[in-house]
XYZ file of C-alpha atoms in Angstrom:
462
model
C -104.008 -46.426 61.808
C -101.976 -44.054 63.313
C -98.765 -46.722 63.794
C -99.422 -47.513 59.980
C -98.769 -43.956 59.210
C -95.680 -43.512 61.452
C -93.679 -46.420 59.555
C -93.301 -44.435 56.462
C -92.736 -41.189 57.877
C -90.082 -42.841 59.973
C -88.467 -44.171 57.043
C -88.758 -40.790 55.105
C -87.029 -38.964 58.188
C -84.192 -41.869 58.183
C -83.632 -41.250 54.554
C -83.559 -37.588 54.959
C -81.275 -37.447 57.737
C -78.578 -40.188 55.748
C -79.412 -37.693 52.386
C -78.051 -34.514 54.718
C -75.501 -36.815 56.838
C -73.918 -37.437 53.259
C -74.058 -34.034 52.652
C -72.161 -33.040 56.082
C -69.456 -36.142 55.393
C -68.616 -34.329 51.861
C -68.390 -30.981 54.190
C -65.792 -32.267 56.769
C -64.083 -33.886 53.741
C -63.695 -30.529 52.099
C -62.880 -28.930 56.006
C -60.091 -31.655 56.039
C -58.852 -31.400 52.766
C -58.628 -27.472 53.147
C -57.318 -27.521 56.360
C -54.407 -29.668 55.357
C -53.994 -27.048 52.131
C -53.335 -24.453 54.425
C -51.359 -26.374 56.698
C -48.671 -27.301 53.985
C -48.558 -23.911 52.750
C -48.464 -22.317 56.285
C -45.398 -24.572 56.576
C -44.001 -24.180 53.160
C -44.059 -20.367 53.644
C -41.934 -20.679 57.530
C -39.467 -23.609 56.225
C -38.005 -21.393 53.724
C -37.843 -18.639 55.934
C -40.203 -16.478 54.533
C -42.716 -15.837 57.546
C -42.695 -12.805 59.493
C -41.788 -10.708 62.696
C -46.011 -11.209 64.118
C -45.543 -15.410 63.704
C -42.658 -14.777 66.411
C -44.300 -12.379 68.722
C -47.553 -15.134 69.042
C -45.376 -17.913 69.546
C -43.695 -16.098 72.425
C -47.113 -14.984 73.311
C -48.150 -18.200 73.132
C -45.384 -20.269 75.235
C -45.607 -17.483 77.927
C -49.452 -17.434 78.599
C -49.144 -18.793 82.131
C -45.921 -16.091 83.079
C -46.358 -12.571 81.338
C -48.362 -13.640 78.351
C -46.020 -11.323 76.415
C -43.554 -10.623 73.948
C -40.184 -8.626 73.790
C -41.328 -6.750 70.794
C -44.063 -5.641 72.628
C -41.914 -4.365 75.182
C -42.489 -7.446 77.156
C -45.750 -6.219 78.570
C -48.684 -8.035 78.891
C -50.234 -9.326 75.698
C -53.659 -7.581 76.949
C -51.946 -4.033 76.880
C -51.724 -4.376 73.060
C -54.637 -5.968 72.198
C -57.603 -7.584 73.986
C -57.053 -11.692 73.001
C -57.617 -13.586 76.265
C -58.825 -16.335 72.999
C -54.986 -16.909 72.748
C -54.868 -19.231 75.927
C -56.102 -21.550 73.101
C -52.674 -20.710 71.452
C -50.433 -22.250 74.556
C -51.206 -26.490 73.972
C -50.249 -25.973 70.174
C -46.844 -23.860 70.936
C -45.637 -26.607 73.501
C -47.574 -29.325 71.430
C -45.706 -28.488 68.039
C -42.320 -27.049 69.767
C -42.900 -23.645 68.729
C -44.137 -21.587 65.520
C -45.686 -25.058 63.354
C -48.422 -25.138 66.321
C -49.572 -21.903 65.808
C -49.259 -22.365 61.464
C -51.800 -25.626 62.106
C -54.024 -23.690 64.901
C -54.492 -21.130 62.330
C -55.308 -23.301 59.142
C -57.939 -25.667 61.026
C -59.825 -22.311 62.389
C -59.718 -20.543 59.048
C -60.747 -23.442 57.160
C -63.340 -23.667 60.030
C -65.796 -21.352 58.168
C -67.154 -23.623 55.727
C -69.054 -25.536 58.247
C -71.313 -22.387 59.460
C -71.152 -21.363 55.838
C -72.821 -24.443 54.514
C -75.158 -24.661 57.031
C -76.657 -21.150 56.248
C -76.728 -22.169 52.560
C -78.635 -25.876 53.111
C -81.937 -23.539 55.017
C -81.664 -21.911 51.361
C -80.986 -24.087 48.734
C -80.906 -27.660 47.733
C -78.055 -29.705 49.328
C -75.764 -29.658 46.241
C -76.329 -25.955 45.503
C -75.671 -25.266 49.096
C -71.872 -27.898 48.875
C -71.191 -25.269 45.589
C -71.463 -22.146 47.692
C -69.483 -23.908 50.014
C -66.699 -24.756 47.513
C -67.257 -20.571 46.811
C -66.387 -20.217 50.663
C -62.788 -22.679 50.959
C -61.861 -20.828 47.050
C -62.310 -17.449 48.732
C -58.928 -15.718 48.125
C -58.980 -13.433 50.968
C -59.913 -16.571 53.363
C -56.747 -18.213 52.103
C -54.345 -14.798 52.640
C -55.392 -14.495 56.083
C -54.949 -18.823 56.971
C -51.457 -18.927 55.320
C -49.944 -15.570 56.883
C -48.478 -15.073 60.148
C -50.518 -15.702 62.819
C -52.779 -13.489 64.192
C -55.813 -14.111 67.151
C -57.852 -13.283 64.055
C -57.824 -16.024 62.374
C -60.640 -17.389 64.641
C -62.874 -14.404 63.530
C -64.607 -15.669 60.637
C -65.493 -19.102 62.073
C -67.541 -17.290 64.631
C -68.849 -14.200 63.026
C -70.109 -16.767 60.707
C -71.857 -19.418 63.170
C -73.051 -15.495 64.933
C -75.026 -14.916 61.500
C -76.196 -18.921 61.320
C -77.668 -18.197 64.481
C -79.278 -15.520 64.271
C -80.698 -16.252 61.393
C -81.581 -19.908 62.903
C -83.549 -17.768 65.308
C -81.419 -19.446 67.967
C -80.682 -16.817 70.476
C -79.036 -18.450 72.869
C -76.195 -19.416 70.525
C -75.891 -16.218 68.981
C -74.925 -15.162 72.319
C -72.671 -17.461 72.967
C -70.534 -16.681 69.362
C -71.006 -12.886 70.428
C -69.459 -13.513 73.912
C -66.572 -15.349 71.998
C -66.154 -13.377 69.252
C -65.676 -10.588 71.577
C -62.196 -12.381 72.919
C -60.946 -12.144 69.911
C -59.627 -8.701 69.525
C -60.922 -5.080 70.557
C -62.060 -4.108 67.086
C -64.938 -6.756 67.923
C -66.585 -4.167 70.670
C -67.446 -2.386 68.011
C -68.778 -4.684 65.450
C -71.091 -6.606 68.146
C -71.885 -3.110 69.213
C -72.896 -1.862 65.873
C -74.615 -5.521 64.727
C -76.697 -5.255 68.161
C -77.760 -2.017 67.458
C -79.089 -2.858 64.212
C -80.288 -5.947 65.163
C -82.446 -3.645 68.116
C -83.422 -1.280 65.733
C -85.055 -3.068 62.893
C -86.575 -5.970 65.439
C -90.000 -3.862 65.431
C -92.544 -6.049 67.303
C -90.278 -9.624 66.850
C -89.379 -9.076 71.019
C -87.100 -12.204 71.274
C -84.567 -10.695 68.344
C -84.987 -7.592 69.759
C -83.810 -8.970 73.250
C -81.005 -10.908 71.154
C -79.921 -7.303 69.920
C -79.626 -5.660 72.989
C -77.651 -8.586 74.485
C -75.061 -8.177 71.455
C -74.992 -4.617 71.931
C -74.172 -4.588 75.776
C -71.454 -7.547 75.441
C -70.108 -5.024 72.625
C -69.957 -2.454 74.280
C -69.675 -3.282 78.018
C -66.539 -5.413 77.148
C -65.239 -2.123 75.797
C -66.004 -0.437 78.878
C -64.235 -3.119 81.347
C -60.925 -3.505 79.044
C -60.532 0.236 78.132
C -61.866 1.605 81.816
C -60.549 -1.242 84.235
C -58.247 -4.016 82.684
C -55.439 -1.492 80.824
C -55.302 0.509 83.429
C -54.894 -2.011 86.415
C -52.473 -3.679 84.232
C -50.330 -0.563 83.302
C -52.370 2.831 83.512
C -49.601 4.207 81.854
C -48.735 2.002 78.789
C -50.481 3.452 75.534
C -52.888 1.980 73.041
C -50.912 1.599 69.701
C -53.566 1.246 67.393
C -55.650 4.793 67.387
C -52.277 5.508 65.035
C -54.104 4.105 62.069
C -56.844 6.670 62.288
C -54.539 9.667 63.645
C -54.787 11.352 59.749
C -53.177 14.723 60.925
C -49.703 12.361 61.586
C -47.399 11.170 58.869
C -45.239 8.223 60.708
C -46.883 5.200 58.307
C -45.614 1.864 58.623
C -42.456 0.649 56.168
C -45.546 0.038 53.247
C -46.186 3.755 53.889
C -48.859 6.416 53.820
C -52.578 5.562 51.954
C -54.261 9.360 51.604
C -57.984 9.574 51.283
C -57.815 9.562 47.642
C -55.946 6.196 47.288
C -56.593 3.622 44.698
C -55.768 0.861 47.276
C -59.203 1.319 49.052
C -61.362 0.635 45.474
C -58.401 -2.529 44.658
C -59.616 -3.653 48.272
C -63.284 -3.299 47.402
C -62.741 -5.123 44.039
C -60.795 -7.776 45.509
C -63.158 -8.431 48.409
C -66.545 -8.387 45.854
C -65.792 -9.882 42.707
C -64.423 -13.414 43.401
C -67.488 -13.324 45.305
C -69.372 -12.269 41.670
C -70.525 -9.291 43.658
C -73.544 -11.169 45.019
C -72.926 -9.467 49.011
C -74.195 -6.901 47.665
C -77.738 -8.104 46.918
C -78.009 -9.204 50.789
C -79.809 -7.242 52.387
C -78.863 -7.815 56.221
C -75.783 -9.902 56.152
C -73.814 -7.571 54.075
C -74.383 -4.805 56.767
C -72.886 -6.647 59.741
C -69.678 -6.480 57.162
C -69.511 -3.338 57.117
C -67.882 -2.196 60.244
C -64.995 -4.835 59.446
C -64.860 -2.527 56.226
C -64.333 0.324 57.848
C -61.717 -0.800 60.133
C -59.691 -0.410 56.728
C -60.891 2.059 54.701
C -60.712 4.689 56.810
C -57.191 3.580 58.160
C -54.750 5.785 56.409
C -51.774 3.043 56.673
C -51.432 1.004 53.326
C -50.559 -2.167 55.120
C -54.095 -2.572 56.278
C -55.313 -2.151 52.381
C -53.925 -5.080 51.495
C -55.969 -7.489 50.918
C -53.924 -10.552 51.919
C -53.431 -9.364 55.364
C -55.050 -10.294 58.843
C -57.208 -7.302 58.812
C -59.945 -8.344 56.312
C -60.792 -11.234 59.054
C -63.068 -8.848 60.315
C -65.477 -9.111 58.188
C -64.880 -12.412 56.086
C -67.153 -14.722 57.611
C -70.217 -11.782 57.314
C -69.158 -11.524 53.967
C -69.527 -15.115 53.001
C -73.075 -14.992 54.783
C -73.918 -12.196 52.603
C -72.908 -13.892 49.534
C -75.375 -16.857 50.290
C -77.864 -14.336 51.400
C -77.444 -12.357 47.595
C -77.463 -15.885 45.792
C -80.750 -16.769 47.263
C -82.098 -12.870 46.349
C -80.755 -13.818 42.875
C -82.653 -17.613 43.624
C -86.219 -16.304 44.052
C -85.888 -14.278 40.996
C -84.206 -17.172 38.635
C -82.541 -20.334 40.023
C -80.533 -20.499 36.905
C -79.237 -16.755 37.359
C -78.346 -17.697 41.278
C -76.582 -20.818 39.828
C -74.509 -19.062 37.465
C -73.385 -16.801 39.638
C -72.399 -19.421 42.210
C -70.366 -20.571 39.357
C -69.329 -17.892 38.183
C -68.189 -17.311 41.699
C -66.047 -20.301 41.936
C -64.824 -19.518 38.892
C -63.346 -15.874 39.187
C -62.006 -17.393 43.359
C -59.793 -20.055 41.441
C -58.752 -17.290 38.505
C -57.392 -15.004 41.286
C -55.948 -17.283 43.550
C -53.915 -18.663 40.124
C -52.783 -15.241 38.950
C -53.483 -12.981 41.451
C -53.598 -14.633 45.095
C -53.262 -12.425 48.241
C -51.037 -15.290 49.662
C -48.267 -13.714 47.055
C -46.973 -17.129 46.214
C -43.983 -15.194 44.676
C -42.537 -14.445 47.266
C -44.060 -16.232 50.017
C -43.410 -19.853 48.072
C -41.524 -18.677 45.795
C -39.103 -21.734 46.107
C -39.326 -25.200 47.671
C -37.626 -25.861 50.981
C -33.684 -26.868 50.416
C -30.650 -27.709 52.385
C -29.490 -24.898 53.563
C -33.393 -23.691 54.877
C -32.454 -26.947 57.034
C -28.865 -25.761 58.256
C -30.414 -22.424 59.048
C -33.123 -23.819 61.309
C -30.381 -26.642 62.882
C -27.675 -23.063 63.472
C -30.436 -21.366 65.233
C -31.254 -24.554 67.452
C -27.763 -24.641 68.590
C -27.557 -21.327 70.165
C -28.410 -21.502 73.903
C -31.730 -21.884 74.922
C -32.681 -18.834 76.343
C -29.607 -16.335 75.795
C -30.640 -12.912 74.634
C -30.771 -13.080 70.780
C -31.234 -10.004 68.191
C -32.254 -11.019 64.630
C -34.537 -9.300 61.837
C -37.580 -10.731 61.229
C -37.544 -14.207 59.188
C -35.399 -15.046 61.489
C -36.750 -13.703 64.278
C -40.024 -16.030 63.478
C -37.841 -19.145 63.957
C -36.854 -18.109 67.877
C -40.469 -17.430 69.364
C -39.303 -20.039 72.183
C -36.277 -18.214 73.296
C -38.510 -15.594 75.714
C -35.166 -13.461 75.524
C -35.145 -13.150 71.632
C -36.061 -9.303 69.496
C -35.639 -7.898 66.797
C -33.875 -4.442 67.938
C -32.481 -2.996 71.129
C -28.876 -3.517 71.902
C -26.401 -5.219 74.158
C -28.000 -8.525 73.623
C -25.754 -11.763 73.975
C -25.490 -12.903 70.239
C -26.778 -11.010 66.825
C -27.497 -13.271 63.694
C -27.414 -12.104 60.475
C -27.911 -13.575 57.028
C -25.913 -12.402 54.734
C -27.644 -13.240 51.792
C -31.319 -12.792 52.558
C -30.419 -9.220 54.800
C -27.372 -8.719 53.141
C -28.268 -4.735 53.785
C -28.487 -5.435 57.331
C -25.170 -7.474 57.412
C -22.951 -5.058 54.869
C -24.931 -1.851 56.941
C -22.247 0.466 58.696
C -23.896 -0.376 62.067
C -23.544 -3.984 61.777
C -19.628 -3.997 60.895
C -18.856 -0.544 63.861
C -19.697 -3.558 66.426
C -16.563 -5.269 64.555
C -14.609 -3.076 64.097
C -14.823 -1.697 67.879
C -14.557 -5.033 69.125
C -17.982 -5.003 70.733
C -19.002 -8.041 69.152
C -16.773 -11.050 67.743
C -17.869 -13.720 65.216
C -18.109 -17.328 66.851
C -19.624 -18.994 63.804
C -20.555 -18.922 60.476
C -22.748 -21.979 59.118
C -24.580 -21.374 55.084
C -26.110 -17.859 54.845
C -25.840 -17.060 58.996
C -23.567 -15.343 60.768
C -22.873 -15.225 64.798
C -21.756 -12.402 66.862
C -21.362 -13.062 70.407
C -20.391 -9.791 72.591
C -17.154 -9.823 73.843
């Protein structure tokens, strides 16, 4: 009897498993499809010379990982100084792969797009299989997702991948793995000691009698905050004891030197803009979650209570911090919605997707005005062939578009003086190129022009 009963139940798990295998093919298809989406704009955005000084610094980061793992705009000093990313070693096949910037654009849109697979994952424990794809569609939509995958590079573009497969696990109940993501997650950048730190804690704290999650806590909490320990008591200072940490600036409120977007005081309406446009193309459904939305928050805080507007924007590398806990939250606040009314958790899963697609279309963080604001022409094409021609690694000063094209040259910046050749483009930076500074190094014969080719101009010094 019993072998009479296992034939069926075979068949039912072989039908189950092709039912969720479909299910998984229509995910990769979606990670594919959005991976190439970013890609193309990623590209889009650097062809026409619209990417930034920070896509530059990480592809000079990234070609240099086995010799000083640095950048001239960071003063050439070890990557590690700045910011704790030993995850960019991942960077260095891509640079040499791709020849330079385009590795780092694809490395960036395949980890981004990266989150949907954790995403739908957490949403098939709570909901049929084509409820849980619809979230997922919420999840590749999500504006904020896309501003951070087509922007300049930054080593956070592998957070919300693995702050979301941290919450799959721990909500799996699979320890071990949570681990893991929190031991990786913890490469990504220093602002991670303290979310691990704070997401152990309150993982600790609320465990009561479970032991094992408990346990699971405390291990989050120590890789948190031990990490912190070793890079802030032992790595800076072997490196350089002397060579200060940047980024306390942001929360320095008693000093007034704000980045070029300028000064955001406590009162600000950027900090309720960012709220809104981190909630509603989510239909405000985080906020039913009741654990999920909480290992968000410290992400949050990273950039409300920054007082430089350039982290309020939503569009920027900063709200990586706490995307992928966000998402989780959102599936854990449709299924609150679910065990009330499946109809009310499906309507806002649509209505979700809905208000995603309206604000990428009229108000998207990737600022398509600017960013792609034109296709790719000619003279994009002459710019990129001038800058090949100059030698390899010559010392090179240029303002950041351009800058973002020489990430290769380990001698290129974007300030400083005496360097071998300045470019300007006089129609892009015509300020720069019309400035008084620019022509003095004329007009005293410092520098001479050696070639002009479409909108770029060459000094060489004399």
């Amino acid at each position: 009897m019993a072998r009479l009963d296992a034939g069926p139940k075979n068949a039912q798990t072989v039908r189950l498993k092709a039912h969720l295998g479909g299910w998984w093919l229509a995910v990769a298809a979606l990670y594919g499809t959005l991976a190439a989406a970013y890609t193309w704009l990623g590209l889009w955005r650097y062809h026409i010379f619209r990417a930034g000084v920070d896509l530059g610094v990480f592809t000079q980061v990234g070609n240099s990982v086995l010799h000083g793992f640095s950048s001239t705009v960071g003063e050439r000093a070890n990557h590690l100084l700045i910011h704790f990313s030993p995850i960019l070693v991942i960077s260095a096949p891509f640079v040499k792969l791709f020849g330079g910037a385009p590795g780092l654009i694809v490395l960036q849109a395949f980890a981004c797009a990266a989150v949907v697979f954790p995403v739908f994952a957490f949403a098939s424990l709570r909901f049929p299989k084509y409820v849980a794809f619809g979230i997922t569609l919420v999840a590749a939509c999500y504006p904020p997702l896309s501003g951070v995958a087509v922007g300049d590079f930054h080593e956070l573009a592998f957070a919300p991948v693995l702050a979301a497969s941290l919450a799959l696990a721990l909500d799996r109940r699979a320890f071990r793995w949570a681990i893991a993501a929190a031991a990786t997650l913890v490469c990504v950048k220093e602002d991670q000691f303290v979310v691990l730190a704070f997401i152990g804690g309150v993982i600790a704290v609320t465990s009561r009698n479970d032991i094992a999650r408990r346990r699971c806590g405390l291990w989050i909490l120590a890789i948190g905050a031990g990490t912190a320990l070793l890079y802030f008591g032992v790595i800076r200072p072997l490196i350089d004891p002397h060579f200060p940490y940047w980024s306390f600036h942001y929360y320095q409120w008693w000093r007034y030197p704000p980045t070029p977007l300028g000064f955001a005081g406590w009162n600000s309406p950027l900090r309720l803009q960012y709220l809104i446009a981190a909630l509603s193309p989510l239909a405000f459904l985080p906020l039913l979650s009741r654990r999920y939305f909480v290992f968000a928050l410290p992400g949050l805080a990273e950039v409300m209570l920054s007082h430089e507007a350039i982290t309020l924007f939503i569009g920027t590398h900063y709200s990586a911090t706490w995307i992928g806990f966000m998402l989780c939250a959102f599936v854990e606040g449709a299924a609150w919605l679910a065990a009330r009314s499946m109809t009310l958790a499906k309507l806002g899963v649509v209505l979700a997707l809905a208000i995603s697609i309206w604000t990428s279309e009229y108000y998207s963080p990737t600022s398509p005005g600017y960013f792609l604001g034109r296709k790719s022409t000619y003279a994009d094409s002459v710019k990129e062939q001038t800058l090949e021609s100059l030698p390899q690694n010559a010392s090179i000063r240029a303002d950041d578009e351009i800058f973002a094209h020489l990430g290769m040259n380990p001698n290129a910046m974007i300030d400083g003086s005496g360097q071998q050749y300045i470019v300007f483009d006089v129609i892009d930076d015509a300020a720069q190129w019309k400035s008084a500074a620019a022509q003095s190094l004329l007009a005293q014969k410092t520098y001479r022009i050696v070639l002009r080719r479409g909108t770029l101009v060459v000094l060489r010094r004399n």
